[in-house]
PDB file of C-alpha atoms in Angstrom:
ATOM      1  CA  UNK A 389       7.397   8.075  13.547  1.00 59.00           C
ATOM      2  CA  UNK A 390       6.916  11.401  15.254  1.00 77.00           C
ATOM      3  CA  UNK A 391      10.925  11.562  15.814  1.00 84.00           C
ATOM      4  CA  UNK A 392      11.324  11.051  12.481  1.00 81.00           C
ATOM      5  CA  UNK A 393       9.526  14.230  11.781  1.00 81.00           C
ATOM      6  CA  UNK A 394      11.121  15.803  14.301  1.00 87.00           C
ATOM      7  CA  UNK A 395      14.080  15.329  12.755  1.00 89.00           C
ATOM      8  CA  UNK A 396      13.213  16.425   9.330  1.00 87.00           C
ATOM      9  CA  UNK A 397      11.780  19.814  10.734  1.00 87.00           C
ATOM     10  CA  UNK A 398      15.242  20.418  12.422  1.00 91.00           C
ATOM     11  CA  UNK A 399      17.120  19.631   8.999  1.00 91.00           C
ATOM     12  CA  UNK A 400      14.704  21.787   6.898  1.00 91.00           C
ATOM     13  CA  UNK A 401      15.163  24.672   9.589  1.00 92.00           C
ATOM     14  CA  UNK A 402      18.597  24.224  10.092  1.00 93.00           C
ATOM     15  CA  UNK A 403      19.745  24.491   6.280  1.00 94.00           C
ATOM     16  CA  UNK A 404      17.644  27.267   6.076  1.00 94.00           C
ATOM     17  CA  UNK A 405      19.535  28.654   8.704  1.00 95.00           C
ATOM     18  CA  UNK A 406      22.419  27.970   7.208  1.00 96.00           C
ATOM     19  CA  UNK A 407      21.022  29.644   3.638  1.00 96.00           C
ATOM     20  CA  UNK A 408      20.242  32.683   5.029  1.00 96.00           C
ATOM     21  CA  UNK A 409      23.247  33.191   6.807  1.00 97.00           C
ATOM     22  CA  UNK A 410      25.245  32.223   3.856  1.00 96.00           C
ATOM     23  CA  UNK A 411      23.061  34.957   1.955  1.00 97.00           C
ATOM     24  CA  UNK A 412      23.724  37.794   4.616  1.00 95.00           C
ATOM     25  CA  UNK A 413      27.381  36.759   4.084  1.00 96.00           C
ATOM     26  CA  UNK A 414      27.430  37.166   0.659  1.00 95.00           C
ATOM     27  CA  UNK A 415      25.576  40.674   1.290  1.00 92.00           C
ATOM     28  CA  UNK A 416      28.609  41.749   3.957  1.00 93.00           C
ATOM     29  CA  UNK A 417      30.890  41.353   1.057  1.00 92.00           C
ATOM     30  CA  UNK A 418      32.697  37.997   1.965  1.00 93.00           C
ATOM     31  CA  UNK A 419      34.392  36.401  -0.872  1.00 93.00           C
ATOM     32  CA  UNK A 420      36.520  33.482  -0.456  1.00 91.00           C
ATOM     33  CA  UNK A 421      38.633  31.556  -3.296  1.00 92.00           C
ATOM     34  CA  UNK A 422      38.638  27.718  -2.947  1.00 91.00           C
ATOM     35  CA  UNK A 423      40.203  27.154  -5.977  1.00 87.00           C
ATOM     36  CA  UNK A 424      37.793  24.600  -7.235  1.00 87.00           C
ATOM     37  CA  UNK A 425      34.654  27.284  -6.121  1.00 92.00           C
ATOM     38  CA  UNK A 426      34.143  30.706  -5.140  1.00 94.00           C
ATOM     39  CA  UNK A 427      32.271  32.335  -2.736  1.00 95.00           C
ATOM     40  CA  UNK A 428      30.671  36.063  -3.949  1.00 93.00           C
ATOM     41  CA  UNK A 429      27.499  37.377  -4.313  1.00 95.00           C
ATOM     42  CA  UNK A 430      25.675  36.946  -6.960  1.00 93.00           C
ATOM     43  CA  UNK A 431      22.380  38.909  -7.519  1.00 94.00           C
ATOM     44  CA  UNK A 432      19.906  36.459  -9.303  1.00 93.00           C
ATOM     45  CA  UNK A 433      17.110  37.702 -10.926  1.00 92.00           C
ATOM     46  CA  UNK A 434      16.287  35.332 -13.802  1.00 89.00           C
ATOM     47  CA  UNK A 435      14.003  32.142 -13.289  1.00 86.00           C
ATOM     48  CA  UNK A 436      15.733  28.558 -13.292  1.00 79.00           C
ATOM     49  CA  UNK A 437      17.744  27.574 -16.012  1.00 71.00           C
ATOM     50  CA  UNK A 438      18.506  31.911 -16.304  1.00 75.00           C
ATOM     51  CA  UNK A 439      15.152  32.249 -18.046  1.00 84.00           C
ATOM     52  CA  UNK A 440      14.472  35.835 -17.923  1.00 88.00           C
ATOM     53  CA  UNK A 441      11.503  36.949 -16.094  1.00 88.00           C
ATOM     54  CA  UNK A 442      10.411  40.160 -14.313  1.00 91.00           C
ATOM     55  CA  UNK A 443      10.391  39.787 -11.003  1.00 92.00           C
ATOM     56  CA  UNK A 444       6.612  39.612 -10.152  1.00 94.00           C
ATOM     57  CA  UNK A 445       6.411  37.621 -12.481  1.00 93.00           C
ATOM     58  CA  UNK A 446       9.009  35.267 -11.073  1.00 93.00           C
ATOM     59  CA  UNK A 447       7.329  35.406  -7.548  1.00 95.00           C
ATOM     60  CA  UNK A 448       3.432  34.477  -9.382  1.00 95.00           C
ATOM     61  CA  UNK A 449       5.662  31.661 -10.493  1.00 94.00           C
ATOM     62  CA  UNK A 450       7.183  30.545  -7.526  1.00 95.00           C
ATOM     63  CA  UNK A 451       3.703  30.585  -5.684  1.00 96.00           C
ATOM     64  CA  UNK A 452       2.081  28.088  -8.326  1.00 96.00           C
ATOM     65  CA  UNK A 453       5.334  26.148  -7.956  1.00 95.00           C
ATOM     66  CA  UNK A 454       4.798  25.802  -4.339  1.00 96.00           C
ATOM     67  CA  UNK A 455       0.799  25.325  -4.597  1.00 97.00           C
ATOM     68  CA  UNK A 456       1.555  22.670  -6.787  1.00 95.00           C
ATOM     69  CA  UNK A 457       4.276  20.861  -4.505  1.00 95.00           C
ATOM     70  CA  UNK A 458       2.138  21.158  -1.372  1.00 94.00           C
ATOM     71  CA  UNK A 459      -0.869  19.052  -3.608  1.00 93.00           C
ATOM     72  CA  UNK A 460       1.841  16.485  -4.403  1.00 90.00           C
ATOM     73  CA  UNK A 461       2.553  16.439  -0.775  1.00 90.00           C
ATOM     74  CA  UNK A 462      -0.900  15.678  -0.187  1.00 89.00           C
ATOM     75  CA  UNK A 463      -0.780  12.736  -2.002  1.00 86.00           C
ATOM     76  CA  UNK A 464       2.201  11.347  -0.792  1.00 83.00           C
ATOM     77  CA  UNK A 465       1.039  11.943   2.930  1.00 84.00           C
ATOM     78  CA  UNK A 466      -2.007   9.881   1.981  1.00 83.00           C
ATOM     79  CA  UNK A 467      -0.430   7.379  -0.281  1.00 80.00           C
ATOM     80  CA  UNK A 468       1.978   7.147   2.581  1.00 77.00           C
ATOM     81  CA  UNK A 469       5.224   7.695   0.951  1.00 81.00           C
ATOM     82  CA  UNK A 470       6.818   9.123   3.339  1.00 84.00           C
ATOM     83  CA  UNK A 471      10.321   9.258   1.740  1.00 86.00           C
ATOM     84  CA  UNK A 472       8.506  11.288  -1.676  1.00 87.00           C
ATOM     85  CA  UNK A 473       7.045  13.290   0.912  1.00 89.00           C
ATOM     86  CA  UNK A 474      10.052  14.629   2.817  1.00 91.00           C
ATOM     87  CA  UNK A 475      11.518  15.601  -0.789  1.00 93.00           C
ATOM     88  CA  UNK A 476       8.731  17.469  -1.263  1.00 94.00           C
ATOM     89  CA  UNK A 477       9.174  19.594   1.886  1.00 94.00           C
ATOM     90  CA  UNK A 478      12.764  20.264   1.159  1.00 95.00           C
ATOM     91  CA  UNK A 479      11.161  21.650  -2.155  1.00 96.00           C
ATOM     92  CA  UNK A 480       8.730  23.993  -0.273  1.00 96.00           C
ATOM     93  CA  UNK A 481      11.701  25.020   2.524  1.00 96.00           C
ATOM     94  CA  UNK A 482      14.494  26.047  -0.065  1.00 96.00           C
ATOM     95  CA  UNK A 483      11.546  27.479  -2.274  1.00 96.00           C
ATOM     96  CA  UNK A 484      10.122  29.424   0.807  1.00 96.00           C
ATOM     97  CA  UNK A 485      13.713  31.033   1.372  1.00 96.00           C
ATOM     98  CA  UNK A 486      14.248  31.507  -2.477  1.00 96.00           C
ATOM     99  CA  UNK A 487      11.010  33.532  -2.394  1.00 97.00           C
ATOM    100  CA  UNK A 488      11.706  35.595   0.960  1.00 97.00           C
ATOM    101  CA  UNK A 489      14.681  37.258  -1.284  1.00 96.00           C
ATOM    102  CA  UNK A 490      12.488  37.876  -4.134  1.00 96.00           C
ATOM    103  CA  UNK A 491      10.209  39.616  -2.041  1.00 97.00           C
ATOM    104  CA  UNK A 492      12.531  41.114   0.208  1.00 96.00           C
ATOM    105  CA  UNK A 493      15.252  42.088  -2.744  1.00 95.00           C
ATOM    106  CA  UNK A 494      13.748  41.472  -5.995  1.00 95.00           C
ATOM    107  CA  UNK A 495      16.004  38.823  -6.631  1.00 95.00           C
ATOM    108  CA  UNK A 496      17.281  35.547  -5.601  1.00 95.00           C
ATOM    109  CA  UNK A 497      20.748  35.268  -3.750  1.00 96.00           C
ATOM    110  CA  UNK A 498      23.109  33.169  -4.682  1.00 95.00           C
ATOM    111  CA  UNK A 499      26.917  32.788  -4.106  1.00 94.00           C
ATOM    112  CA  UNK A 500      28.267  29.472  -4.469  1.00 94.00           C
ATOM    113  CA  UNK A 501      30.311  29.789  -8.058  1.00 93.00           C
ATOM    114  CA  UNK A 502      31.983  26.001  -9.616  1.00 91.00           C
ATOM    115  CA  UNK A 503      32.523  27.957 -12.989  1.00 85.00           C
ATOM    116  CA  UNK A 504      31.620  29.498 -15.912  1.00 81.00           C
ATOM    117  CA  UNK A 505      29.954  25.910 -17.097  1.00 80.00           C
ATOM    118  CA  UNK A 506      27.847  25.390 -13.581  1.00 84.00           C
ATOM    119  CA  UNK A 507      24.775  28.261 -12.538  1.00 84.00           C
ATOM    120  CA  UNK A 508      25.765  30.057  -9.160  1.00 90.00           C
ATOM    121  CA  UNK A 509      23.375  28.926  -6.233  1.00 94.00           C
ATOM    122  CA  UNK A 510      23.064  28.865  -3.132  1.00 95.00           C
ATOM    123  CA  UNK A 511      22.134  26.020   0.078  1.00 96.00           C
ATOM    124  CA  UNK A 512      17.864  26.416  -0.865  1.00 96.00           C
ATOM    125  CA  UNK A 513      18.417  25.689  -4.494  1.00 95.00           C
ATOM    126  CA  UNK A 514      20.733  22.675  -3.579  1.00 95.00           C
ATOM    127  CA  UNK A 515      17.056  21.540  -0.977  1.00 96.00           C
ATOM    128  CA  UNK A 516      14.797  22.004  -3.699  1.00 95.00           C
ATOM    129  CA  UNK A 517      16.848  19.938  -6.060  1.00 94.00           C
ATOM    130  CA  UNK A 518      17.639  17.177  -3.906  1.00 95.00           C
ATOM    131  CA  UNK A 519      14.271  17.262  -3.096  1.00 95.00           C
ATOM    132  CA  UNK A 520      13.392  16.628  -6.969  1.00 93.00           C
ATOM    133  CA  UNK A 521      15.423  13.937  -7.428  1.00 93.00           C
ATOM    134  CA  UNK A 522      13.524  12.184  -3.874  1.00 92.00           C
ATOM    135  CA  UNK A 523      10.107  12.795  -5.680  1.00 90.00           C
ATOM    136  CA  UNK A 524      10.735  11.420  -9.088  1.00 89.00           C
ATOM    137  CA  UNK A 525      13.266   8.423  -8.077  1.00 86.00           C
ATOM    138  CA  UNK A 526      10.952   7.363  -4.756  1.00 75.00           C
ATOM    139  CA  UNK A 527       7.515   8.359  -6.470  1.00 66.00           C
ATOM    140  CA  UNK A 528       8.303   6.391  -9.953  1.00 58.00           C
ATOM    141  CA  UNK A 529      10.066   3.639  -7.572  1.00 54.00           C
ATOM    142  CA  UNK A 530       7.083   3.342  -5.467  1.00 51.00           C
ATOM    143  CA  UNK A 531       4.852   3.196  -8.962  1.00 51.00           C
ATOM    144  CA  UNK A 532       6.899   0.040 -10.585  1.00 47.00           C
ATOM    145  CA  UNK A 533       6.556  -1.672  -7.035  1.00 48.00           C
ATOM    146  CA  UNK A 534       2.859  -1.458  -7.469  1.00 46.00           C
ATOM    147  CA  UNK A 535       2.257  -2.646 -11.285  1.00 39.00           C
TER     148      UNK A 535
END
C-alpha cells in the first residue's frame, strides 16, 4: 500500500512538473503547429466553462473548490476508496497549479488549442478532469455495490 502512494505522489508531482514547464514554454513564446492542435499561449482569465469572473473572485472560488475536494477526500480515505480518493488528489494537484498562476499572473495559463469548438487548456486542467470523472464513476460505482 505505501508504494502505491508513492507512486501516486510521483505522478501528481511529475505532471505538475510537466504543467509548469509547459506554462513557462508558452510564456518564452514557443508555438508549435501540429496540425490537429496548436501550441500558444493563451492568457485565461475567465472561470470554467469561460464564465467571466474577476480574478479575486476566481481565486475565493478556487479555494472553496479545493476546501470542498479535500472534505470529499476525507471521506473517501475513511470509506476506504482508495481509487475515488486518488481522483480527488489529481483534483487538488492540477487545481493547486491552476491557482499558483492566478496568484502569480492573474490568470490561468493555458496553451494546448484542438479548435475553435474545444476550450484551450493546459496538463492541470486535463488532472482535475480526469480526476472528476474517477470521483463520480468510482464513488457512484462504489454506491450501487453497496445497495
Amino acid at each position: 500500500m505505501t508504494m502505491m502512494w508513492l507512486l501516486v505522489v510521483i505522478a501528481c508531482g511529475g505532471l505538475v512538473v510537466v504543467d509548469r514547464w509547459l506554462k513557462l514554454l508558452a510564456f518564452s513564446g514557443v508555438t508549435r503547429d501540429f496540425g490537429f492542435a496548436h501550441f500558444l499561449l493563451f492568457k485565461n482569465a475567465a472561470l470554467v466553462f469561460s464564465w467571466p469572473a474577476p480574478n479575486k473572485i476566481a481565486v475565493v472560488l478556487m479555494i472553496m473548490a479545493m476546501a470542498i475536494v479535500i472534505f470529499l477526500a476525507r471521506r473517501m480515505w475513511r470509506g476506504r476508496n482508495i481509487n475515488a480518493l486518488i481522483g480527488c488528489l489529481f483534483i487538488l494537484t492540477g487545481a493547486g497549479s491552476n491557482l499558483y498562476d492566478r496568484l502569480a499572473y492573474g490568470y490561468v495559463v493555458d496553451w494546448a488549442y484542438l479548435g475553435k469548438w474545444w476550450p484551450v487548456f493546459n496538463v492541470a486542467d486535463v488532472m482535475i478532469g480526469v480526476g472528476l470523472v474517477m470521483v463520480i464513476f468510482l464513488r457512484s460505482r462504489l454506491r450501487t455495490k453497496t445497495l
